[in-house]
PDB file of C-alpha atoms in Angstrom:
ATOM      1  CA  MET A   1       5.480 -49.044 -11.720  1.00  0.00           C
ATOM      2  CA  ALA A   2       6.519 -45.410 -11.370  1.00  0.00           C
ATOM      3  CA  SER A   3      10.189 -44.720 -11.920  1.00  0.00           C
ATOM      4  CA  LEU A   4      10.067 -42.348  -8.928  1.00  0.00           C
ATOM      5  CA  THR A   5       9.256 -44.199  -5.768  1.00  0.00           C
ATOM      6  CA  LEU A   6       6.586 -42.878  -3.447  1.00  0.00           C
ATOM      7  CA  THR A   7       9.163 -42.623  -0.697  1.00  0.00           C
ATOM      8  CA  SER A   8      10.366 -39.451  -2.442  1.00  0.00           C
ATOM      9  CA  LEU A   9       7.099 -37.749  -1.629  1.00  0.00           C
ATOM     10  CA  PRO A  10       7.943 -36.863   1.981  1.00  0.00           C
ATOM     11  CA  HIS A  11      10.302 -34.301   0.477  1.00  0.00           C
ATOM     12  CA  LEU A  12       7.182 -32.404  -0.429  1.00  0.00           C
ATOM     13  CA  GLN A  13       6.500 -31.911   3.236  1.00  0.00           C
ATOM     14  CA  GLN A  14       9.772 -30.015   3.527  1.00  0.00           C
ATOM     15  CA  PHE A  15       8.330 -27.389   1.198  1.00  0.00           C
ATOM     16  CA  PHE A  16       4.762 -27.244   2.372  1.00  0.00           C
ATOM     17  CA  SER A  17       5.483 -27.360   6.116  1.00  0.00           C
ATOM     18  CA  GLN A  18       6.951 -23.875   5.948  1.00  0.00           C
ATOM     19  CA  SER A  19       5.133 -20.713   6.357  1.00  0.00           C
ATOM     20  CA  SER A  20       4.044 -22.260   3.023  1.00  0.00           C
ATOM     21  CA  SER A  21      -2.886   4.173   1.489  1.00  0.00           C
ATOM     22  CA  SER A  22      -4.419   3.924  -1.345  1.00  0.00           C
ATOM     23  CA  SER A  23      -3.879   6.817  -3.646  1.00  0.00           C
ATOM     24  CA  SER A  24      -6.770   8.648  -2.085  1.00  0.00           C
ATOM     25  CA  SER A  25      -8.870  10.281  -4.728  1.00  0.00           C
ATOM     26  CA  ILE A  26      -8.987  13.606  -2.895  1.00  0.00           C
ATOM     27  CA  ARG A  27     -11.454  15.934  -4.411  1.00  0.00           C
ATOM     28  CA  HIS A  28     -10.312  19.506  -4.681  1.00  0.00           C
ATOM     29  CA  LEU A  29     -13.573  21.002  -3.569  1.00  0.00           C
ATOM     30  CA  SER A  30     -14.684  24.275  -4.994  1.00  0.00           C
ATOM     31  CA  PRO A  31     -16.398  26.514  -2.484  1.00  0.00           C
ATOM     32  CA  SER A  32     -20.151  26.403  -2.802  1.00  0.00           C
ATOM     33  CA  LYS A  33     -20.201  30.132  -2.618  1.00  0.00           C
ATOM     34  CA  THR A  34     -17.973  32.529  -4.405  1.00  0.00           C
ATOM     35  CA  HIS A  35     -15.922  34.936  -2.411  1.00  0.00           C
ATOM     36  CA  ARG A  36     -17.338  38.037  -3.981  1.00  0.00           C
ATOM     37  CA  LEU A  37     -15.167  41.004  -3.339  1.00  0.00           C
ATOM     38  CA  THR A  38     -17.363  43.971  -3.955  1.00  0.00           C
ATOM     39  CA  THR A  39     -15.413  47.040  -4.908  1.00  0.00           C
ATOM     40  CA  GLN A  40     -16.815  49.867  -2.948  1.00  0.00           C
ATOM     41  CA  SER A  41     -17.277  53.012  -4.855  1.00  0.00           C
ATOM     42  CA  PRO A  42     -15.946  55.900  -2.850  1.00  0.00           C
ATOM     43  CA  ARG A  43     -18.702  58.324  -2.087  1.00  0.00           C
ATOM     44  CA  ARG A  44     -18.532  61.985  -1.973  1.00  0.00           C
ATOM     45  CA  SER A  45     -19.243  64.123   1.029  1.00  0.00           C
ATOM     46  CA  ARG A  46     -21.490  67.115   0.964  1.00  0.00           C
ATOM     47  CA  LEU A  47     -18.435  69.179   0.138  1.00  0.00           C
ATOM     48  CA  GLY A  48     -17.872  67.071  -2.951  1.00  0.00           C
ATOM     49  CA  LYS A  49     -14.713  65.570  -1.645  1.00  0.00           C
ATOM     50  CA  LEU A  50     -13.989  61.872  -1.590  1.00  0.00           C
ATOM     51  CA  SER A  51     -14.889  60.136   1.666  1.00  0.00           C
ATOM     52  CA  LEU A  52     -12.508  57.454   2.900  1.00  0.00           C
ATOM     53  CA  PHE A  53     -14.922  56.067   5.473  1.00  0.00           C
ATOM     54  CA  PRO A  54     -16.426  52.559   4.784  1.00  0.00           C
ATOM     55  CA  ARG A  55     -20.007  52.091   3.864  1.00  0.00           C
ATOM     56  CA  SER A  56     -22.552  50.701   6.315  1.00  0.00           C
ATOM     57  CA  ALA A  57     -22.444  47.155   7.643  1.00  0.00           C
ATOM     58  CA  LEU A  58     -25.131  46.158   5.202  1.00  0.00           C
ATOM     59  CA  ASP A  59     -22.703  46.878   2.396  1.00  0.00           C
ATOM     60  CA  GLU A  60     -19.810  44.810   3.806  1.00  0.00           C
ATOM     61  CA  VAL A  61     -18.083  42.350   1.499  1.00  0.00           C
ATOM     62  CA  PRO A  62     -19.799  38.918   1.742  1.00  0.00           C
ATOM     63  CA  VAL A  63     -17.319  36.154   2.645  1.00  0.00           C
ATOM     64  CA  ALA A  64     -18.146  32.498   1.906  1.00  0.00           C
ATOM     65  CA  ASP A  65     -17.822  29.890   4.625  1.00  0.00           C
ATOM     66  CA  PRO A  66     -14.457  28.054   4.498  1.00  0.00           C
ATOM     67  CA  PRO A  67     -14.580  24.770   2.576  1.00  0.00           C
ATOM     68  CA  PRO A  68     -14.880  21.597   4.688  1.00  0.00           C
ATOM     69  CA  PRO A  69     -11.639  19.701   5.388  1.00  0.00           C
ATOM     70  CA  LEU A  70     -10.548  17.233   2.745  1.00  0.00           C
ATOM     71  CA  SER A  71     -11.809  13.773   3.631  1.00  0.00           C
ATOM     72  CA  PRO A  72     -10.083  10.449   2.823  1.00  0.00           C
ATOM     73  CA  SER A  73     -11.319   8.392  -0.085  1.00  0.00           C
ATOM     74  CA  SER A  74     -14.423   6.324   0.416  1.00  0.00           C
ATOM     75  CA  SER A  75     -14.456   2.577   0.958  1.00  0.00           C
ATOM     76  CA  GLU A  76     -15.801   2.203  -2.573  1.00  0.00           C
ATOM     77  CA  ASP A  77     -12.754   3.989  -3.971  1.00  0.00           C
ATOM     78  CA  LYS A  78     -10.434   1.731  -1.953  1.00  0.00           C
ATOM     79  CA  SER A  79     -12.300  -1.377  -3.086  1.00  0.00           C
ATOM     80  CA  GLU A  80     -11.976  -0.346  -6.721  1.00  0.00           C
ATOM     81  CA  LEU A  81      -8.265   0.318  -6.284  1.00  0.00           C
ATOM     82  CA  ILE A  82      -7.647  -3.059  -4.649  1.00  0.00           C
ATOM     83  CA  SER A  83      -9.585  -4.824  -7.408  1.00  0.00           C
ATOM     84  CA  SER A  84      -7.389  -3.107  -9.977  1.00  0.00           C
ATOM     85  CA  LEU A  85      -4.193  -4.041  -8.132  1.00  0.00           C
ATOM     86  CA  LYS A  86      -5.318  -7.657  -7.751  1.00  0.00           C
ATOM     87  CA  LEU A  87      -5.832  -7.874 -11.506  1.00  0.00           C
ATOM     88  CA  LYS A  88      -2.336  -6.458 -11.969  1.00  0.00           C
ATOM     89  CA  LEU A  89      -0.949  -9.153  -9.666  1.00  0.00           C
ATOM     90  CA  LEU A  90      -2.828 -11.933 -11.464  1.00  0.00           C
ATOM     91  CA  SER A  91      -1.504 -10.617 -14.760  1.00  0.00           C
ATOM     92  CA  ALA A  92       2.062 -10.605 -13.390  1.00  0.00           C
ATOM     93  CA  VAL A  93       1.928 -14.282 -12.380  1.00  0.00           C
ATOM     94  CA  SER A  94      -0.125 -15.628 -15.268  1.00  0.00           C
ATOM     95  CA  GLY A  95       1.768 -17.871 -17.635  1.00  0.00           C
ATOM     96  CA  LEU A  96       4.453 -18.687 -15.043  1.00  0.00           C
ATOM     97  CA  ASN A  97       3.146 -22.209 -14.335  1.00  0.00           C
ATOM     98  CA  ARG A  98       2.702 -21.344 -10.648  1.00  0.00           C
ATOM     99  CA  GLY A  99       6.273 -20.017 -10.564  1.00  0.00           C
ATOM    100  CA  LEU A 100       8.045 -22.992 -12.142  1.00  0.00           C
ATOM    101  CA  ALA A 101       8.732 -20.940 -15.276  1.00  0.00           C
ATOM    102  CA  ALA A 102       9.636 -17.693 -13.492  1.00  0.00           C
ATOM    103  CA  ASN A 103      12.961 -15.960 -14.069  1.00  0.00           C
ATOM    104  CA  GLU A 104      14.511 -13.170 -11.980  1.00  0.00           C
ATOM    105  CA  ASP A 105      12.555 -10.468 -13.804  1.00  0.00           C
ATOM    106  CA  ASP A 106       9.296 -12.359 -13.290  1.00  0.00           C
ATOM    107  CA  LEU A 107      10.042 -12.755  -9.581  1.00  0.00           C
ATOM    108  CA  GLU A 108      10.610  -9.015  -9.174  1.00  0.00           C
ATOM    109  CA  LYS A 109       7.433  -8.086 -11.039  1.00  0.00           C
ATOM    110  CA  ALA A 110       5.327 -10.494  -9.012  1.00  0.00           C
ATOM    111  CA  ASP A 111       6.825  -9.304  -5.728  1.00  0.00           C
ATOM    112  CA  SER A 112       6.261  -5.650  -6.640  1.00  0.00           C
ATOM    113  CA  ALA A 113       2.636  -6.277  -7.647  1.00  0.00           C
ATOM    114  CA  ALA A 114       2.000  -8.221  -4.426  1.00  0.00           C
ATOM    115  CA  LYS A 115       3.449  -5.412  -2.309  1.00  0.00           C
ATOM    116  CA  GLU A 116       1.056  -2.929  -3.894  1.00  0.00           C
ATOM    117  CA  VAL A 117      -1.913  -5.076  -2.886  1.00  0.00           C
ATOM    118  CA  GLU A 118      -0.481  -5.562   0.617  1.00  0.00           C
ATOM    119  CA  ASP A 119       0.132  -1.833   1.107  1.00  0.00           C
ATOM    120  CA  VAL A 120      -3.383  -0.812   0.114  1.00  0.00           C
ATOM    121  CA  GLY A 121      -5.029  -3.685   1.965  1.00  0.00           C
ATOM    122  CA  GLY A 122      -3.295  -2.803   5.215  1.00  0.00           C
ATOM    123  CA  LEU A 123      -2.402  -5.059   8.119  1.00  0.00           C
ATOM    124  CA  VAL A 124      -4.192  -8.400   8.433  1.00  0.00           C
ATOM    125  CA  ASP A 125      -5.771  -9.254  11.798  1.00  0.00           C
ATOM    126  CA  LEU A 126      -6.658 -12.945  11.882  1.00  0.00           C
ATOM    127  CA  SER A 127      -7.954 -12.653  15.419  1.00  0.00           C
ATOM    128  CA  VAL A 128     -10.875 -10.829  13.801  1.00  0.00           C
ATOM    129  CA  ASP A 129     -10.908 -12.282  10.276  1.00  0.00           C
ATOM    130  CA  LEU A 130      -9.942 -15.914  10.941  1.00  0.00           C
ATOM    131  CA  ASP A 131     -13.153 -17.118   9.278  1.00  0.00           C
ATOM    132  CA  LYS A 132     -11.854 -15.736   5.971  1.00  0.00           C
ATOM    133  CA  LEU A 133      -9.237 -18.510   5.951  1.00  0.00           C
ATOM    134  CA  GLN A 134     -11.950 -21.148   5.782  1.00  0.00           C
ATOM    135  CA  GLY A 135     -12.206 -23.091   2.556  1.00  0.00           C
ATOM    136  CA  ARG A 136     -10.204 -24.638  -0.265  1.00  0.00           C
ATOM    137  CA  TRP A 137      -7.570 -22.373  -1.773  1.00  0.00           C
ATOM    138  CA  LYS A 138      -5.812 -22.879  -5.096  1.00  0.00           C
ATOM    139  CA  LEU A 139      -2.144 -21.934  -5.395  1.00  0.00           C
ATOM    140  CA  ILE A 140      -1.563 -19.811  -8.486  1.00  0.00           C
ATOM    141  CA  TYR A 141       1.984 -18.664  -7.742  1.00  0.00           C
ATOM    142  CA  SER A 142       4.922 -19.529  -5.519  1.00  0.00           C
ATOM    143  CA  SER A 143       8.264 -17.774  -5.809  1.00  0.00           C
ATOM    144  CA  ALA A 144       9.880 -20.879  -4.296  1.00  0.00           C
ATOM    145  CA  PHE A 145       9.023 -22.949  -7.368  1.00  0.00           C
ATOM    146  CA  SER A 146      11.495 -20.915  -9.433  1.00  0.00           C
ATOM    147  CA  SER A 147      14.187 -23.121  -7.865  1.00  0.00           C
ATOM    148  CA  ARG A 148      12.847 -25.889 -10.125  1.00  0.00           C
ATOM    149  CA  THR A 149      12.331 -28.263  -7.189  1.00  0.00           C
ATOM    150  CA  LEU A 150       9.197 -29.202  -5.309  1.00  0.00           C
ATOM    151  CA  GLY A 151      10.981 -28.306  -2.109  1.00  0.00           C
ATOM    152  CA  GLY A 152      11.295 -24.676  -3.086  1.00  0.00           C
ATOM    153  CA  SER A 153      13.980 -23.104  -0.912  1.00  0.00           C
ATOM    154  CA  ARG A 154      14.267 -26.446   0.892  1.00  0.00           C
ATOM    155  CA  PRO A 155      15.599 -29.688  -0.653  1.00  0.00           C
ATOM    156  CA  GLY A 156      13.060 -31.563  -2.736  1.00  0.00           C
ATOM    157  CA  PRO A 157      12.515 -33.650  -5.861  1.00  0.00           C
ATOM    158  CA  PRO A 158      13.449 -31.792  -9.051  1.00  0.00           C
ATOM    159  CA  THR A 159      10.884 -31.141 -11.759  1.00  0.00           C
ATOM    160  CA  GLY A 160      11.272 -30.910 -15.490  1.00  0.00           C
ATOM    161  CA  ARG A 161      10.013 -32.201 -18.788  1.00  0.00           C
ATOM    162  CA  LEU A 162      12.491 -35.071 -18.898  1.00  0.00           C
ATOM    163  CA  LEU A 163      12.164 -36.011 -15.245  1.00  0.00           C
ATOM    164  CA  PRO A 164       9.706 -38.621 -13.957  1.00  0.00           C
ATOM    165  CA  ILE A 165       7.597 -36.265 -11.858  1.00  0.00           C
ATOM    166  CA  THR A 166       5.196 -33.578 -13.027  1.00  0.00           C
ATOM    167  CA  LEU A 167       3.473 -31.153 -10.709  1.00  0.00           C
ATOM    168  CA  GLY A 168      -0.248 -30.640 -11.175  1.00  0.00           C
ATOM    169  CA  GLN A 169      -2.587 -28.397  -9.203  1.00  0.00           C
ATOM    170  CA  VAL A 170      -1.800 -27.459  -5.601  1.00  0.00           C
ATOM    171  CA  PHE A 171      -4.462 -26.639  -3.025  1.00  0.00           C
ATOM    172  CA  GLN A 172      -4.706 -25.741   0.640  1.00  0.00           C
ATOM    173  CA  ARG A 173      -7.738 -26.911   2.571  1.00  0.00           C
ATOM    174  CA  ILE A 174      -8.236 -25.008   5.833  1.00  0.00           C
ATOM    175  CA  ASP A 175     -10.795 -25.677   8.557  1.00  0.00           C
ATOM    176  CA  VAL A 176     -10.765 -22.931  11.173  1.00  0.00           C
ATOM    177  CA  LEU A 177     -12.841 -24.971  13.640  1.00  0.00           C
ATOM    178  CA  SER A 178     -10.825 -28.206  13.675  1.00  0.00           C
ATOM    179  CA  LYS A 179      -7.563 -26.335  12.949  1.00  0.00           C
ATOM    180  CA  ASP A 180      -6.860 -28.707  10.057  1.00  0.00           C
ATOM    181  CA  PHE A 181      -4.470 -27.391   7.427  1.00  0.00           C
ATOM    182  CA  ASP A 182      -3.992 -29.764   4.490  1.00  0.00           C
ATOM    183  CA  ASN A 183      -1.717 -29.218   1.506  1.00  0.00           C
ATOM    184  CA  ILE A 184      -3.081 -31.187  -1.451  1.00  0.00           C
ATOM    185  CA  VAL A 185      -0.740 -31.817  -4.376  1.00  0.00           C
ATOM    186  CA  GLU A 186      -1.623 -33.460  -7.683  1.00  0.00           C
ATOM    187  CA  LEU A 187       1.280 -35.333  -9.282  1.00  0.00           C
ATOM    188  CA  GLN A 188       2.084 -37.452 -12.309  1.00  0.00           C
ATOM    189  CA  LEU A 189       4.748 -40.092 -11.741  1.00  0.00           C
ATOM    190  CA  GLY A 190       6.501 -41.339 -14.830  1.00  0.00           C
ATOM    191  CA  ALA A 191       6.386 -45.054 -15.643  1.00  0.00           C
ATOM    192  CA  PRO A 192       8.472 -47.201 -18.034  1.00  0.00           C
ATOM    193  CA  TRP A 193       7.226 -47.155 -21.621  1.00  0.00           C
ATOM    194  CA  PRO A 194       4.621 -48.159 -22.716  1.00  0.00           C
ATOM    195  CA  LEU A 195       2.899 -47.769 -19.357  1.00  0.00           C
ATOM    196  CA  PRO A 196       1.043 -44.476 -18.814  1.00  0.00           C
ATOM    197  CA  PRO A 197       2.059 -42.112 -16.019  1.00  0.00           C
ATOM    198  CA  VAL A 198       0.635 -42.814 -12.581  1.00  0.00           C
ATOM    199  CA  GLU A 199      -1.583 -40.011 -11.346  1.00  0.00           C
ATOM    200  CA  VAL A 200      -1.663 -39.498  -7.596  1.00  0.00           C
ATOM    201  CA  THR A 201      -2.896 -36.947  -5.087  1.00  0.00           C
ATOM    202  CA  ALA A 202      -0.705 -36.420  -2.047  1.00  0.00           C
ATOM    203  CA  THR A 203      -2.323 -34.884   1.029  1.00  0.00           C
ATOM    204  CA  LEU A 204       0.049 -33.473   3.609  1.00  0.00           C
ATOM    205  CA  ALA A 205      -1.998 -33.086   6.774  1.00  0.00           C
ATOM    206  CA  HIS A 206      -1.109 -30.406   9.322  1.00  0.00           C
ATOM    207  CA  LYS A 207      -2.590 -28.688  12.332  1.00  0.00           C
ATOM    208  CA  PHE A 208      -2.319 -24.913  12.578  1.00  0.00           C
ATOM    209  CA  GLU A 209      -2.312 -22.322  15.293  1.00  0.00           C
ATOM    210  CA  LEU A 210      -2.447 -18.556  15.202  1.00  0.00           C
ATOM    211  CA  ILE A 211       0.627 -16.684  16.415  1.00  0.00           C
ATOM    212  CA  GLY A 212       0.073 -12.996  16.939  1.00  0.00           C
ATOM    213  CA  SER A 213      -2.305 -11.205  14.602  1.00  0.00           C
ATOM    214  CA  ALA A 214      -1.247 -12.487  11.176  1.00  0.00           C
ATOM    215  CA  LYS A 215       1.282 -15.310  11.594  1.00  0.00           C
ATOM    216  CA  ILE A 216       0.356 -18.984  11.367  1.00  0.00           C
ATOM    217  CA  LYS A 217       2.347 -21.965  12.589  1.00  0.00           C
ATOM    218  CA  ILE A 218       1.643 -25.359  11.024  1.00  0.00           C
ATOM    219  CA  THR A 219       2.710 -28.728  12.418  1.00  0.00           C
ATOM    220  CA  PHE A 220       2.972 -31.734  10.119  1.00  0.00           C
ATOM    221  CA  GLU A 221       1.046 -34.895  11.014  1.00  0.00           C
ATOM    222  CA  LYS A 222       1.029 -37.323   8.082  1.00  0.00           C
ATOM    223  CA  THR A 223       1.169 -37.785   4.302  1.00  0.00           C
ATOM    224  CA  THR A 224      -1.496 -39.771   2.461  1.00  0.00           C
ATOM    225  CA  VAL A 225      -1.202 -40.739  -1.203  1.00  0.00           C
ATOM    226  CA  LYS A 226      -4.236 -41.681  -3.295  1.00  0.00           C
ATOM    227  CA  THR A 227      -4.043 -42.859  -6.892  1.00  0.00           C
ATOM    228  CA  THR A 228      -6.421 -41.225  -9.356  1.00  0.00           C
ATOM    229  CA  GLY A 229      -7.386 -41.761 -12.965  1.00  0.00           C
ATOM    230  CA  SER A 230      -7.323 -45.381 -14.121  1.00  0.00           C
ATOM    231  CA  LEU A 231      -5.969 -46.545 -10.739  1.00  0.00           C
ATOM    232  CA  SER A 232      -8.463 -44.655  -8.608  1.00  0.00           C
ATOM    233  CA  GLN A 233      -9.888 -47.907  -7.237  1.00  0.00           C
ATOM    234  CA  LEU A 234      -6.738 -48.535  -5.205  1.00  0.00           C
ATOM    235  CA  PRO A 235      -6.979 -47.644  -1.494  1.00  0.00           C
ATOM    236  CA  PRO A 236      -5.075 -44.646  -0.151  1.00  0.00           C
ATOM    237  CA  LEU A 237      -1.607 -45.230   1.222  1.00  0.00           C
ATOM    238  CA  GLU A 238      -0.263 -43.469   4.303  1.00  0.00           C
ATOM    239  CA  LEU A 239       3.458 -42.883   4.008  1.00  0.00           C
ATOM    240  CA  PRO A 240       5.638 -43.525   7.043  1.00  0.00           C
ATOM    241  CA  GLN A 241       6.875 -40.380   8.751  1.00  0.00           C
ATOM    242  CA  ILE A 242      10.599 -39.683   8.785  1.00  0.00           C
ATOM    243  CA  PRO A 243      11.925 -40.200  12.318  1.00  0.00           C
ATOM    244  CA  ASP A 244      12.849 -36.974  14.069  1.00  0.00           C
ATOM    245  CA  ALA A 245      16.398 -38.175  14.567  1.00  0.00           C
ATOM    246  CA  LEU A 246      16.849 -38.532  10.797  1.00  0.00           C
ATOM    247  CA  ARG A 247      15.293 -35.233   9.837  1.00  0.00           C
ATOM    248  CA  PRO A 248      17.542 -32.333   8.923  1.00  0.00           C
ATOM    249  CA  ALA A 249      17.454 -29.316  11.198  1.00  0.00           C
ATOM    250  CA  SER A 250      15.619 -27.361   8.498  1.00  0.00           C
ATOM    251  CA  ASN A 251      12.728 -29.841   8.493  1.00  0.00           C
ATOM    252  CA  ARG A 252      11.267 -30.587  11.904  1.00  0.00           C
ATOM    253  CA  GLY A 253       7.725 -31.034  10.717  1.00  0.00           C
ATOM    254  CA  SER A 254       6.589 -27.467  11.315  1.00  0.00           C
ATOM    255  CA  GLY A 255       6.836 -24.064   9.743  1.00  0.00           C
ATOM    256  CA  GLU A 256       5.519 -20.545   9.934  1.00  0.00           C
ATOM    257  CA  PHE A 257       4.194 -18.023   7.461  1.00  0.00           C
ATOM    258  CA  GLU A 258       2.534 -14.629   7.605  1.00  0.00           C
ATOM    259  CA  VAL A 259      -0.723 -13.759   5.902  1.00  0.00           C
ATOM    260  CA  THR A 260      -0.026 -10.366   4.348  1.00  0.00           C
ATOM    261  CA  TYR A 261      -3.308  -9.931   2.471  1.00  0.00           C
ATOM    262  CA  LEU A 262      -6.674 -11.641   2.847  1.00  0.00           C
ATOM    263  CA  ASP A 263     -10.168 -11.104   1.503  1.00  0.00           C
ATOM    264  CA  GLU A 264     -13.053 -13.283   0.365  1.00  0.00           C
ATOM    265  CA  ASP A 265     -11.290 -14.625  -2.738  1.00  0.00           C
ATOM    266  CA  THR A 266      -7.566 -13.797  -2.577  1.00  0.00           C
ATOM    267  CA  ARG A 267      -4.818 -14.582  -0.080  1.00  0.00           C
ATOM    268  CA  ILE A 268      -1.140 -13.568  -0.107  1.00  0.00           C
ATOM    269  CA  THR A 269       1.374 -15.163   2.249  1.00  0.00           C
ATOM    270  CA  ARG A 270       5.101 -14.773   2.893  1.00  0.00           C
ATOM    271  CA  GLY A 271       6.958 -17.737   4.315  1.00  0.00           C
ATOM    272  CA  ASP A 272       9.669 -18.081   6.920  1.00  0.00           C
ATOM    273  CA  ARG A 273      12.247 -18.128   4.127  1.00  0.00           C
ATOM    274  CA  GLY A 274      10.804 -15.238   2.185  1.00  0.00           C
ATOM    275  CA  GLU A 275       8.657 -17.270  -0.187  1.00  0.00           C
ATOM    276  CA  LEU A 276       5.802 -15.338  -1.738  1.00  0.00           C
ATOM    277  CA  ARG A 277       2.623 -17.304  -2.432  1.00  0.00           C
ATOM    278  CA  VAL A 278      -0.635 -16.199  -4.000  1.00  0.00           C
ATOM    279  CA  PHE A 279      -3.870 -18.167  -3.587  1.00  0.00           C
ATOM    280  CA  VAL A 280      -7.409 -17.783  -4.902  1.00  0.00           C
ATOM    281  CA  ILE A 281     -10.480 -19.446  -3.437  1.00  0.00           C
ATOM    282  CA  SER A 282     -11.523 -22.486  -5.458  1.00  0.00           C
TER     283      SER A 282
END
């Protein structure tokens, strides 16, 4: 049997119940017509003297129309810029094992790259774009994981090569119609030698509601654990919920986070304790 009991898994809820101008390419337009300044040749009067009077109106200097006002960059230019910045962000977080291997320098680089995407993308309005939340999202980075615990900035089980728990993939499954918000975590629980590790999938079920234009509040409902791999035939197990009276003040079964960037395949969120998370649609 696993050396880490399944009763440790509710600690995961403490982590996941939280809020788990573009550089416009302005064209310097050249006038379509050249301002041709025609030098008038002074003409002589009948007396042979120079005349200082201007020539007729037909000989006036032609003046080109003023150039049109500079317009902002097109939507195509903005889309290209955002695509470039998203690649920069993905490059900054790649190789960090979703943040578990991040040091202070890595955290700063990831945060800076995320801010660039957020600035160009502009404010998120979920009252209009709520349907973009729909789907199954894969977590590719969390700044909270740099604490080396599954609780992030909250208490939680530690992780490490010599410890009996290994974090696998993490997903969020969101249904905008039913308001279901499930955090799905793949884990390996160490077992005494020579038994193989026990592979499980923990689903932390929540309901969500929209607060304002870009903030989401989630409320925890239950945790279900399902064995996978060689033990996949076992039925799922619903873990008992910690009584409210025994919960610490920092973990009351709910949390808030703000969606700071959202499109068809990428989502950036910032939690109620400053955690930065980056997701891609899966």
